[in-house]
PDB file of C-alpha atoms and ligand atoms in Angstrom:
ATOM      1  CA  MET A1436     -21.002 -29.560 -11.682  1.00 65.00           C
ATOM      2  CA  SER A1437     -23.251 -28.516 -14.519  1.00 94.00           C
ATOM      3  CA  VAL A1438     -23.938 -24.881 -15.375  1.00 98.00           C
ATOM      4  CA  LEU A1439     -26.207 -22.819 -13.121  1.00 98.00           C
ATOM      5  CA  ILE A1440     -28.320 -20.035 -14.611  1.00 98.00           C
ATOM      6  CA  ALA A1441     -28.820 -16.936 -12.446  1.00 99.00           C
ATOM      7  CA  PRO A1442     -31.172 -14.369 -14.001  1.00 99.00           C
ATOM      8  CA  SER A1443     -30.465 -10.862 -12.688  1.00 98.00           C
ATOM      9  CA  ILE A1444     -33.635  -9.087 -11.583  1.00 98.00           C
ATOM     10  CA  LEU A1445     -31.943  -5.726 -12.236  1.00 98.00           C
ATOM     11  CA  SER A1446     -33.559  -5.748 -15.679  1.00 98.00           C
ATOM     12  CA  ALA A1447     -36.972  -6.955 -14.432  1.00 98.00           C
ATOM     13  CA  ASP A1448     -39.999  -4.797 -13.632  1.00 97.00           C
ATOM     14  CA  PHE A1449     -39.460  -3.883  -9.960  1.00 97.00           C
ATOM     15  CA  ALA A1450     -43.231  -3.486  -9.533  1.00 97.00           C
ATOM     16  CA  ALA A1451     -43.734  -7.146 -10.393  1.00 97.00           C
ATOM     17  CA  LEU A1452     -40.707  -8.967  -9.028  1.00 98.00           C
ATOM     18  CA  GLY A1453     -42.710 -11.972  -7.844  1.00 98.00           C
ATOM     19  CA  ASP A1454     -44.040 -12.611 -11.347  1.00 98.00           C
ATOM     20  CA  ALA A1455     -40.584 -12.124 -12.864  1.00 98.00           C
ATOM     21  CA  ILE A1456     -39.038 -14.637 -10.480  1.00 98.00           C
ATOM     22  CA  GLY A1457     -41.825 -17.165 -11.085  1.00 98.00           C
ATOM     23  CA  ALA A1458     -41.311 -16.944 -14.834  1.00 98.00           C
ATOM     24  CA  VAL A1459     -37.572 -17.582 -14.780  1.00 98.00           C
ATOM     25  CA  GLU A1460     -37.990 -20.382 -12.252  1.00 98.00           C
ATOM     26  CA  ARG A1461     -40.406 -22.095 -14.651  1.00 98.00           C
ATOM     27  CA  GLY A1462     -37.736 -21.628 -17.326  1.00 98.00           C
ATOM     28  CA  GLY A1463     -35.185 -23.495 -15.208  1.00 98.00           C
ATOM     29  CA  ALA A1464     -33.372 -20.725 -13.296  1.00 98.00           C
ATOM     30  CA  ASP A1465     -31.094 -22.255 -10.659  1.00 98.00           C
ATOM     31  CA  LEU A1466     -30.483 -19.039  -8.717  1.00 99.00           C
ATOM     32  CA  ILE A1467     -31.843 -15.492  -8.615  1.00 99.00           C
ATOM     33  CA  HIS A1468     -29.082 -12.884  -8.948  1.00 99.00           C
ATOM     34  CA  VAL A1469     -29.739  -9.745  -6.899  1.00 98.00           C
ATOM     35  CA  ASP A1470     -27.686  -6.611  -7.663  1.00 98.00           C
ATOM     36  CA  VAL A1471     -27.198  -4.318  -4.684  1.00 98.00           C
ATOM     37  CA  MET A1472     -25.832  -0.856  -5.571  1.00 98.00           C
ATOM     38  CA  ASP A1473     -25.224   2.099  -3.269  1.00 98.00           C
ATOM     39  CA  GLY A1474     -24.470   5.070  -5.536  1.00 98.00           C
ATOM     40  CA  HIS A1475     -20.897   5.193  -4.176  1.00 98.00           C
ATOM     41  CA  PHE A1476     -18.994   2.158  -5.428  1.00 98.00           C
ATOM     42  CA  VAL A1477     -21.079   2.273  -8.611  1.00 98.00           C
ATOM     43  CA  PRO A1478     -23.052   5.176 -10.070  1.00 97.00           C
ATOM     44  CA  ASN A1479     -26.477   3.637  -9.498  1.00 97.00           C
ATOM     45  CA  ILE A1480     -28.758   2.807  -6.566  1.00 98.00           C
ATOM     46  CA  THR A1481     -30.906  -0.310  -6.413  1.00 98.00           C
ATOM     47  CA  ILE A1482     -32.198  -2.305  -3.488  1.00 97.00           C
ATOM     48  CA  GLY A1483     -31.382  -3.268   0.089  1.00 98.00           C
ATOM     49  CA  PRO A1484     -32.109  -5.958   2.671  1.00 98.00           C
ATOM     50  CA  PRO A1485     -35.912  -5.377   2.987  1.00 98.00           C
ATOM     51  CA  VAL A1486     -36.417  -6.137  -0.703  1.00 98.00           C
ATOM     52  CA  VAL A1487     -34.159  -9.195  -0.487  1.00 98.00           C
ATOM     53  CA  LYS A1488     -36.283 -10.391   2.423  1.00 98.00           C
ATOM     54  CA  SER A1489     -39.487 -10.042   0.394  1.00 98.00           C
ATOM     55  CA  ILE A1490     -37.960 -11.778  -2.617  1.00 98.00           C
ATOM     56  CA  ARG A1491     -36.823 -14.617  -0.355  1.00 98.00           C
ATOM     57  CA  ARG A1492     -40.430 -15.297   0.552  1.00 98.00           C
ATOM     58  CA  VAL A1493     -41.473 -15.875  -3.069  1.00 98.00           C
ATOM     59  CA  ALA A1494     -38.329 -17.409  -4.610  1.00 98.00           C
ATOM     60  CA  LYS A1495     -38.015 -21.193  -4.670  1.00 98.00           C
ATOM     61  CA  VAL A1496     -34.338 -21.117  -5.676  1.00 98.00           C
ATOM     62  CA  PRO A1497     -31.438 -19.631  -3.655  1.00 98.00           C
ATOM     63  CA  LEU A1498     -30.589 -15.915  -3.821  1.00 99.00           C
ATOM     64  CA  ASP A1499     -27.179 -14.944  -5.202  1.00 99.00           C
ATOM     65  CA  VAL A1500     -26.585 -11.439  -3.826  1.00 99.00           C
ATOM     66  CA  HIS A1501     -23.938  -9.280  -5.540  1.00 99.00           C
ATOM     67  CA  LEU A1502     -22.850  -6.391  -3.328  1.00 99.00           C
ATOM     68  CA  MET A1503     -21.674  -3.398  -5.373  1.00 98.00           C
ATOM     69  CA  ILE A1504     -21.339  -1.178  -2.323  1.00 98.00           C
ATOM     70  CA  ALA A1505     -18.486   0.769  -0.775  1.00 98.00           C
ATOM     71  CA  ASP A1506     -18.741  -0.759   2.699  1.00 98.00           C
ATOM     72  CA  PRO A1507     -19.915  -4.373   2.398  1.00 98.00           C
ATOM     73  CA  ASP A1508     -18.576  -5.407   5.836  1.00 98.00           C
ATOM     74  CA  HIS A1509     -21.204  -3.192   7.441  1.00 98.00           C
ATOM     75  CA  TYR A1510     -24.111  -4.995   5.740  1.00 98.00           C
ATOM     76  CA  LEU A1511     -23.151  -8.698   5.690  1.00 98.00           C
ATOM     77  CA  ASP A1512     -25.351  -9.604   8.663  1.00 98.00           C
ATOM     78  CA  ALA A1513     -28.344  -7.752   7.241  1.00 98.00           C
ATOM     79  CA  PHE A1514     -28.168  -9.516   3.876  1.00 98.00           C
ATOM     80  CA  ALA A1515     -27.573 -12.917   5.467  1.00 98.00           C
ATOM     81  CA  GLU A1516     -30.560 -12.375   7.727  1.00 98.00           C
ATOM     82  CA  ALA A1517     -32.654 -11.229   4.756  1.00 98.00           C
ATOM     83  CA  GLY A1518     -32.064 -14.610   3.148  1.00 98.00           C
ATOM     84  CA  ALA A1519     -29.005 -14.445   0.868  1.00 98.00           C
ATOM     85  CA  ALA A1520     -27.598 -17.924   0.174  1.00 99.00           C
ATOM     86  CA  MET A1521     -24.572 -16.471  -1.610  1.00 99.00           C
ATOM     87  CA  LEU A1522     -22.912 -13.103  -0.974  1.00 98.00           C
ATOM     88  CA  SER A1523     -20.243 -11.697  -3.245  1.00 99.00           C
ATOM     89  CA  VAL A1524     -18.000  -8.734  -2.462  1.00 98.00           C
ATOM     90  CA  HIS A1525     -15.680  -6.682  -4.667  1.00 98.00           C
ATOM     91  CA  VAL A1526     -11.960  -7.015  -3.961  1.00 98.00           C
ATOM     92  CA  GLU A1527     -11.516  -3.349  -4.973  1.00 98.00           C
ATOM     93  CA  VAL A1528     -13.142  -2.046  -1.776  1.00 98.00           C
ATOM     94  CA  LEU A1529     -11.802  -4.500   0.795  1.00 98.00           C
ATOM     95  CA  PRO A1530      -8.372  -4.064   2.405  1.00 96.00           C
ATOM     96  CA  HIS A1531      -9.088  -7.032   4.704  1.00 98.00           C
ATOM     97  CA  LEU A1532     -10.621  -9.405   2.190  1.00 98.00           C
ATOM     98  CA  HIS A1533      -9.591 -12.537   4.080  1.00 98.00           C
ATOM     99  CA  ARG A1534     -11.495 -11.335   7.138  1.00 98.00           C
ATOM    100  CA  THR A1535     -14.553 -10.464   5.050  1.00 98.00           C
ATOM    101  CA  VAL A1536     -14.650 -13.833   3.258  1.00 98.00           C
ATOM    102  CA  HIS A1537     -14.503 -15.689   6.553  1.00 98.00           C
ATOM    103  CA  ALA A1538     -17.118 -13.392   8.097  1.00 98.00           C
ATOM    104  CA  ILE A1539     -19.510 -14.313   5.258  1.00 99.00           C
ATOM    105  CA  LYS A1540     -18.826 -18.021   5.775  1.00 98.00           C
ATOM    106  CA  ALA A1541     -19.384 -17.682   9.519  1.00 98.00           C
ATOM    107  CA  LEU A1542     -22.900 -16.446   8.721  1.00 98.00           C
ATOM    108  CA  GLY A1543     -23.587 -19.740   6.939  1.00 98.00           C
ATOM    109  CA  VAL A1544     -23.559 -18.060   3.522  1.00 98.00           C
ATOM    110  CA  LYS A1545     -21.428 -18.967   0.468  1.00 98.00           C
ATOM    111  CA  ALA A1546     -18.666 -16.390   0.051  1.00 99.00           C
ATOM    112  CA  GLY A1547     -17.819 -15.021  -3.391  1.00 99.00           C
ATOM    113  CA  VAL A1548     -15.257 -12.457  -4.467  1.00 98.00           C
ATOM    114  CA  VAL A1549     -15.707 -10.234  -7.504  1.00 99.00           C
ATOM    115  CA  LEU A1550     -13.166  -8.779  -9.927  1.00 98.00           C
ATOM    116  CA  ASN A1551     -13.898  -5.653 -11.969  1.00 98.00           C
ATOM    117  CA  PRO A1552     -12.710  -5.792 -15.586  1.00 98.00           C
ATOM    118  CA  SER A1553      -9.559  -3.783 -14.757  1.00 98.00           C
ATOM    119  CA  THR A1554      -8.680  -5.758 -11.618  1.00 98.00           C
ATOM    120  CA  PRO A1555      -5.925  -8.326 -12.206  1.00 98.00           C
ATOM    121  CA  VAL A1556      -6.497 -12.015 -11.465  1.00 98.00           C
ATOM    122  CA  GLY A1557      -3.422 -11.839  -9.229  1.00 98.00           C
ATOM    123  CA  ALA A1558      -5.504  -9.914  -6.679  1.00 98.00           C
ATOM    124  CA  LEU A1559      -6.954 -13.325  -5.752  1.00 98.00           C
ATOM    125  CA  GLU A1560      -3.611 -15.088  -5.314  1.00 97.00           C
ATOM    126  CA  GLU A1561      -3.698 -15.232  -1.498  1.00 98.00           C
ATOM    127  CA  ILE A1562      -7.445 -15.813  -1.141  1.00 98.00           C
ATOM    128  CA  ALA A1563      -7.967 -18.437  -3.866  1.00 98.00           C
ATOM    129  CA  GLY A1564      -8.019 -21.295  -1.377  1.00 98.00           C
ATOM    130  CA  ASP A1565     -10.671 -19.675   0.823  1.00 98.00           C
ATOM    131  CA  VAL A1566     -13.470 -18.627  -1.526  1.00 98.00           C
ATOM    132  CA  ASP A1567     -16.656 -20.508  -2.415  1.00 98.00           C
ATOM    133  CA  TYR A1568     -16.850 -18.847  -5.851  1.00 99.00           C
ATOM    134  CA  VAL A1569     -15.258 -16.119  -7.945  1.00 99.00           C
ATOM    135  CA  LEU A1570     -17.349 -13.670  -9.977  1.00 99.00           C
ATOM    136  CA  VAL A1571     -15.654 -12.245 -13.062  1.00 99.00           C
ATOM    137  CA  MET A1572     -17.285  -8.981 -14.162  1.00 99.00           C
ATOM    138  CA  SER A1573     -17.482  -8.917 -17.944  1.00 99.00           C
ATOM    139  CA  VAL A1574     -18.754  -5.315 -17.946  1.00 98.00           C
ATOM    140  CA  ASN A1575     -18.024  -2.423 -15.602  1.00 98.00           C
ATOM    141  CA  PRO A1576     -20.574  -2.815 -12.807  1.00 98.00           C
ATOM    142  CA  GLY A1577     -23.470  -0.427 -12.346  1.00 98.00           C
ATOM    143  CA  PHE A1578     -25.938  -1.049 -15.148  1.00 98.00           C
ATOM    144  CA  GLY A1579     -27.622  -3.803 -17.095  1.00 98.00           C
ATOM    145  CA  GLY A1580     -27.598  -3.996 -20.861  1.00 98.00           C
ATOM    146  CA  GLN A1581     -23.896  -3.295 -21.485  1.00 98.00           C
ATOM    147  CA  THR A1582     -21.691  -5.044 -24.038  1.00 98.00           C
ATOM    148  CA  PHE A1583     -19.581  -8.067 -23.032  1.00 98.00           C
ATOM    149  CA  ILE A1584     -15.859  -7.237 -22.777  1.00 98.00           C
ATOM    150  CA  PRO A1585     -14.115  -9.924 -24.903  1.00 98.00           C
ATOM    151  CA  ARG A1586     -10.996 -10.125 -22.739  1.00 98.00           C
ATOM    152  CA  SER A1587     -13.175 -11.603 -19.966  1.00 98.00           C
ATOM    153  CA  GLU A1588     -13.001 -14.998 -21.658  1.00 98.00           C
ATOM    154  CA  SER A1589      -9.248 -15.388 -21.094  1.00 98.00           C
ATOM    155  CA  LYS A1590      -9.687 -13.931 -17.615  1.00 98.00           C
ATOM    156  CA  VAL A1591     -12.095 -16.758 -16.775  1.00 98.00           C
ATOM    157  CA  ARG A1592      -9.444 -19.270 -17.863  1.00 98.00           C
ATOM    158  CA  ALA A1593      -6.848 -17.551 -15.666  1.00 98.00           C
ATOM    159  CA  VAL A1594      -9.166 -17.541 -12.637  1.00 98.00           C
ATOM    160  CA  ARG A1595      -9.991 -21.227 -13.185  1.00 98.00           C
ATOM    161  CA  ALA A1596      -6.271 -22.040 -13.362  1.00 98.00           C
ATOM    162  CA  LEU A1597      -5.565 -20.075 -10.180  1.00 98.00           C
ATOM    163  CA  LEU A1598      -8.347 -21.870  -8.289  1.00 98.00           C
ATOM    164  CA  ASP A1599      -7.089 -25.229  -9.571  1.00 98.00           C
ATOM    165  CA  ARG A1600      -3.545 -24.423  -8.404  1.00 98.00           C
ATOM    166  CA  ALA A1601      -5.003 -23.634  -4.974  1.00 98.00           C
ATOM    167  CA  GLY A1602      -6.797 -27.007  -4.982  1.00 98.00           C
ATOM    168  CA  ASN A1603     -10.160 -25.252  -4.864  1.00 98.00           C
ATOM    169  CA  SER A1604     -13.049 -26.537  -7.001  1.00 98.00           C
ATOM    170  CA  ALA A1605     -14.991 -23.282  -6.387  1.00 98.00           C
ATOM    171  CA  ALA A1606     -17.139 -22.205  -9.338  1.00 98.00           C
ATOM    172  CA  VAL A1607     -16.365 -19.284 -11.623  1.00 98.00           C
ATOM    173  CA  GLU A1608     -19.369 -17.012 -12.215  1.00 99.00           C
ATOM    174  CA  ILE A1609     -19.669 -14.431 -14.976  1.00 99.00           C
ATOM    175  CA  ASP A1610     -21.767 -11.267 -15.000  1.00 99.00           C
ATOM    176  CA  GLY A1611     -22.357  -8.749 -17.758  1.00 98.00           C
ATOM    177  CA  GLY A1612     -23.377  -8.831 -21.396  1.00 98.00           C
ATOM    178  CA  ILE A1613     -24.106 -12.550 -21.476  1.00 98.00           C
ATOM    179  CA  ASP A1614     -26.688 -13.899 -23.919  1.00 98.00           C
ATOM    180  CA  LYS A1615     -27.454 -17.140 -25.736  1.00 98.00           C
ATOM    181  CA  HIS A1616     -24.919 -16.268 -28.458  1.00 98.00           C
ATOM    182  CA  ASN A1617     -21.813 -15.871 -26.275  1.00 98.00           C
ATOM    183  CA  VAL A1618     -22.615 -18.088 -23.276  1.00 98.00           C
ATOM    184  CA  ALA A1619     -21.151 -21.322 -24.687  1.00 98.00           C
ATOM    185  CA  ARG A1620     -17.737 -19.688 -25.131  1.00 98.00           C
ATOM    186  CA  VAL A1621     -17.498 -18.564 -21.521  1.00 98.00           C
ATOM    187  CA  VAL A1622     -18.722 -21.932 -20.277  1.00 98.00           C
ATOM    188  CA  ALA A1623     -16.045 -23.608 -22.388  1.00 98.00           C
ATOM    189  CA  ALA A1624     -13.536 -21.267 -20.696  1.00 98.00           C
ATOM    190  CA  GLY A1625     -14.632 -22.509 -17.266  1.00 98.00           C
ATOM    191  CA  VAL A1626     -17.736 -20.578 -16.192  1.00 98.00           C
ATOM    192  CA  ARG A1627     -20.235 -22.634 -14.172  1.00 98.00           C
ATOM    193  CA  VAL A1628     -22.590 -19.878 -12.942  1.00 98.00           C
ATOM    194  CA  VAL A1629     -24.070 -17.579 -15.595  1.00 99.00           C
ATOM    195  CA  VAL A1630     -25.711 -14.245 -14.746  1.00 99.00           C
ATOM    196  CA  ALA A1631     -27.947 -12.639 -17.356  1.00 99.00           C
ATOM    197  CA  GLY A1632     -30.208  -9.634 -16.907  1.00 98.00           C
ATOM    198  CA  SER A1633     -31.315  -7.957 -20.108  1.00 98.00           C
ATOM    199  CA  ALA A1634     -31.007 -11.148 -22.188  1.00 98.00           C
ATOM    200  CA  VAL A1635     -33.695 -12.652 -19.960  1.00 98.00           C
ATOM    201  CA  PHE A1636     -35.915  -9.810 -18.774  1.00 98.00           C
ATOM    202  CA  HIS A1637     -35.838  -7.591 -21.846  1.00 98.00           C
ATOM    203  CA  SER A1638     -37.036 -10.511 -23.922  1.00 98.00           C
ATOM    204  CA  PRO A1639     -40.785 -10.809 -24.520  1.00 97.00           C
ATOM    205  CA  ASP A1640     -40.805 -14.221 -22.803  1.00 98.00           C
ATOM    206  CA  PRO A1641     -38.366 -14.455 -19.828  1.00 98.00           C
ATOM    207  CA  GLU A1642     -39.343 -18.075 -19.144  1.00 98.00           C
ATOM    208  CA  ARG A1643     -38.387 -19.137 -22.640  1.00 98.00           C
ATOM    209  CA  ALA A1644     -35.284 -16.905 -22.658  1.00 98.00           C
ATOM    210  CA  THR A1645     -34.056 -18.663 -19.492  1.00 98.00           C
ATOM    211  CA  ARG A1646     -34.651 -22.080 -21.041  1.00 98.00           C
ATOM    212  CA  GLU A1647     -32.801 -21.083 -24.216  1.00 98.00           C
ATOM    213  CA  LEU A1648     -29.907 -19.574 -22.288  1.00 98.00           C
ATOM    214  CA  LYS A1649     -29.528 -22.774 -20.270  1.00 98.00           C
ATOM    215  CA  ALA A1650     -29.542 -24.946 -23.388  1.00 98.00           C
ATOM    216  CA  ALA A1651     -26.948 -22.692 -25.011  1.00 98.00           C
ATOM    217  CA  ALA A1652     -24.808 -22.761 -21.861  1.00 98.00           C
ATOM    218  CA  LEU A1653     -24.860 -26.551 -21.633  1.00 98.00           C
ATOM    219  CA  ALA A1654     -23.626 -26.693 -25.231  1.00 97.00           C
ATOM    220  CA  GLY A1655     -20.377 -25.117 -24.014  1.00 97.00           C
ATOM    221  CA  LEU A1656     -19.599 -27.906 -21.533  1.00 96.00           C
ATOM    222  CA  PRO A1657     -16.986 -30.467 -22.443  1.00 91.00           C
ATOM    223  CA  ALA A1658     -18.864 -33.459 -23.958  1.00 84.00           C
ATOM    224  CA  ALA A1659     -18.052 -35.816 -21.067  1.00 66.00           C
ATOM    225  CA  SER A1660     -19.685 -33.595 -18.451  1.00 65.00           C
ATOM    226  CA  VAL A1661     -23.008 -32.885 -20.176  1.00 60.00           C
ATOM    227  CA  PRO A1662     -25.795 -34.195 -17.933  1.00 60.00           C
ATOM    228  CA  ARG A1663     -28.074 -36.804 -19.531  1.00 54.00           C
TER     229      ARG A1663
HETATM  230  C1  LIG B2559     -24.150  -5.064 -13.553  1.00 92.23           C
HETATM  231  C2  LIG B2559     -24.799  -6.141 -12.730  1.00 92.23           C
HETATM  232  C3  LIG B2559     -25.326  -7.252 -13.540  1.00 92.23           C
HETATM  233  C4  LIG B2559     -26.392  -6.873 -14.522  1.00 92.23           C
HETATM  234  C5  LIG B2559     -26.168  -7.707 -15.734  1.00 92.23           C
HETATM  235  O1  LIG B2559     -23.502  -4.168 -12.745  1.00 92.23           O
HETATM  236  O2  LIG B2559     -23.867  -6.688 -11.802  1.00 92.23           O
HETATM  237  O3  LIG B2559     -25.735  -8.353 -12.748  1.00 92.23           O
HETATM  238  O4  LIG B2559     -27.701  -7.077 -14.066  1.00 92.23           O
HETATM  239  O5  LIG B2559     -26.999  -7.272 -16.745  1.00 92.23           O
HETATM  240  P1  LIG B2559     -26.796  -7.731 -18.251  1.00 92.23           P
HETATM  241  O6  LIG B2559     -26.906  -9.230 -18.290  1.00 92.23           O
HETATM  242  O7  LIG B2559     -27.896  -7.028 -18.971  1.00 92.23           O
HETATM  243  O8  LIG B2559     -25.421  -7.278 -18.681  1.00 92.23           O
HETATM  244 ZN1  LIG B2560     -24.481  -8.612 -10.765  1.00 92.23          ZN
END
């Protein structure tokens, strides 16, 4: 697997989401990352299923939906129906995570689990064989434009090792404070799905920023796996 780039529309102009998505797709975006926040699990409110449904109509690439909400179980159907190809849920809010992961899969959607910066990798020990991907938060969730937490790099290595021990080739995704200067390091640590919001949409040219981020990410791959 190469590295997938998933621009986060959280930092885009919400009045012109179609244009924003078109630009990053021209720049080589592989996924569109959609941040759903409820004002309870995180101190911010963003978008819900109707907006995901509208985005689905214009996006050519799959939607990677990141649920930062207190009660994700209640909304899985709605987001699957709206067109999410990937749904990730935070381990911090789910006492029955195994049930939730399998409920997502039963909807025909890829199931991801997310770790906050303070959540230990060990929280995944019993679920590592079941997940389709693991999202490592490299900032505290809730806002775009925050600074990358350096310890996240070793956390990515630990998650990769845990998945490998479980015999699971599931990808590790990273989210928060990623730009073209630090992306190669996290890819070298094992990241294969890169989320970036402000680095893409706060740049004057999101299409070019996506292209540059992808090139920088590929530079972090081990030489043997770089696509020709
Ligand atoms: C933060 C969100 C991120 C956010 C990343 O809670 O989960 O996806 O959009 O933004 P940047 O790349 O600006 O840190
Ligand atoms: Zn996110």
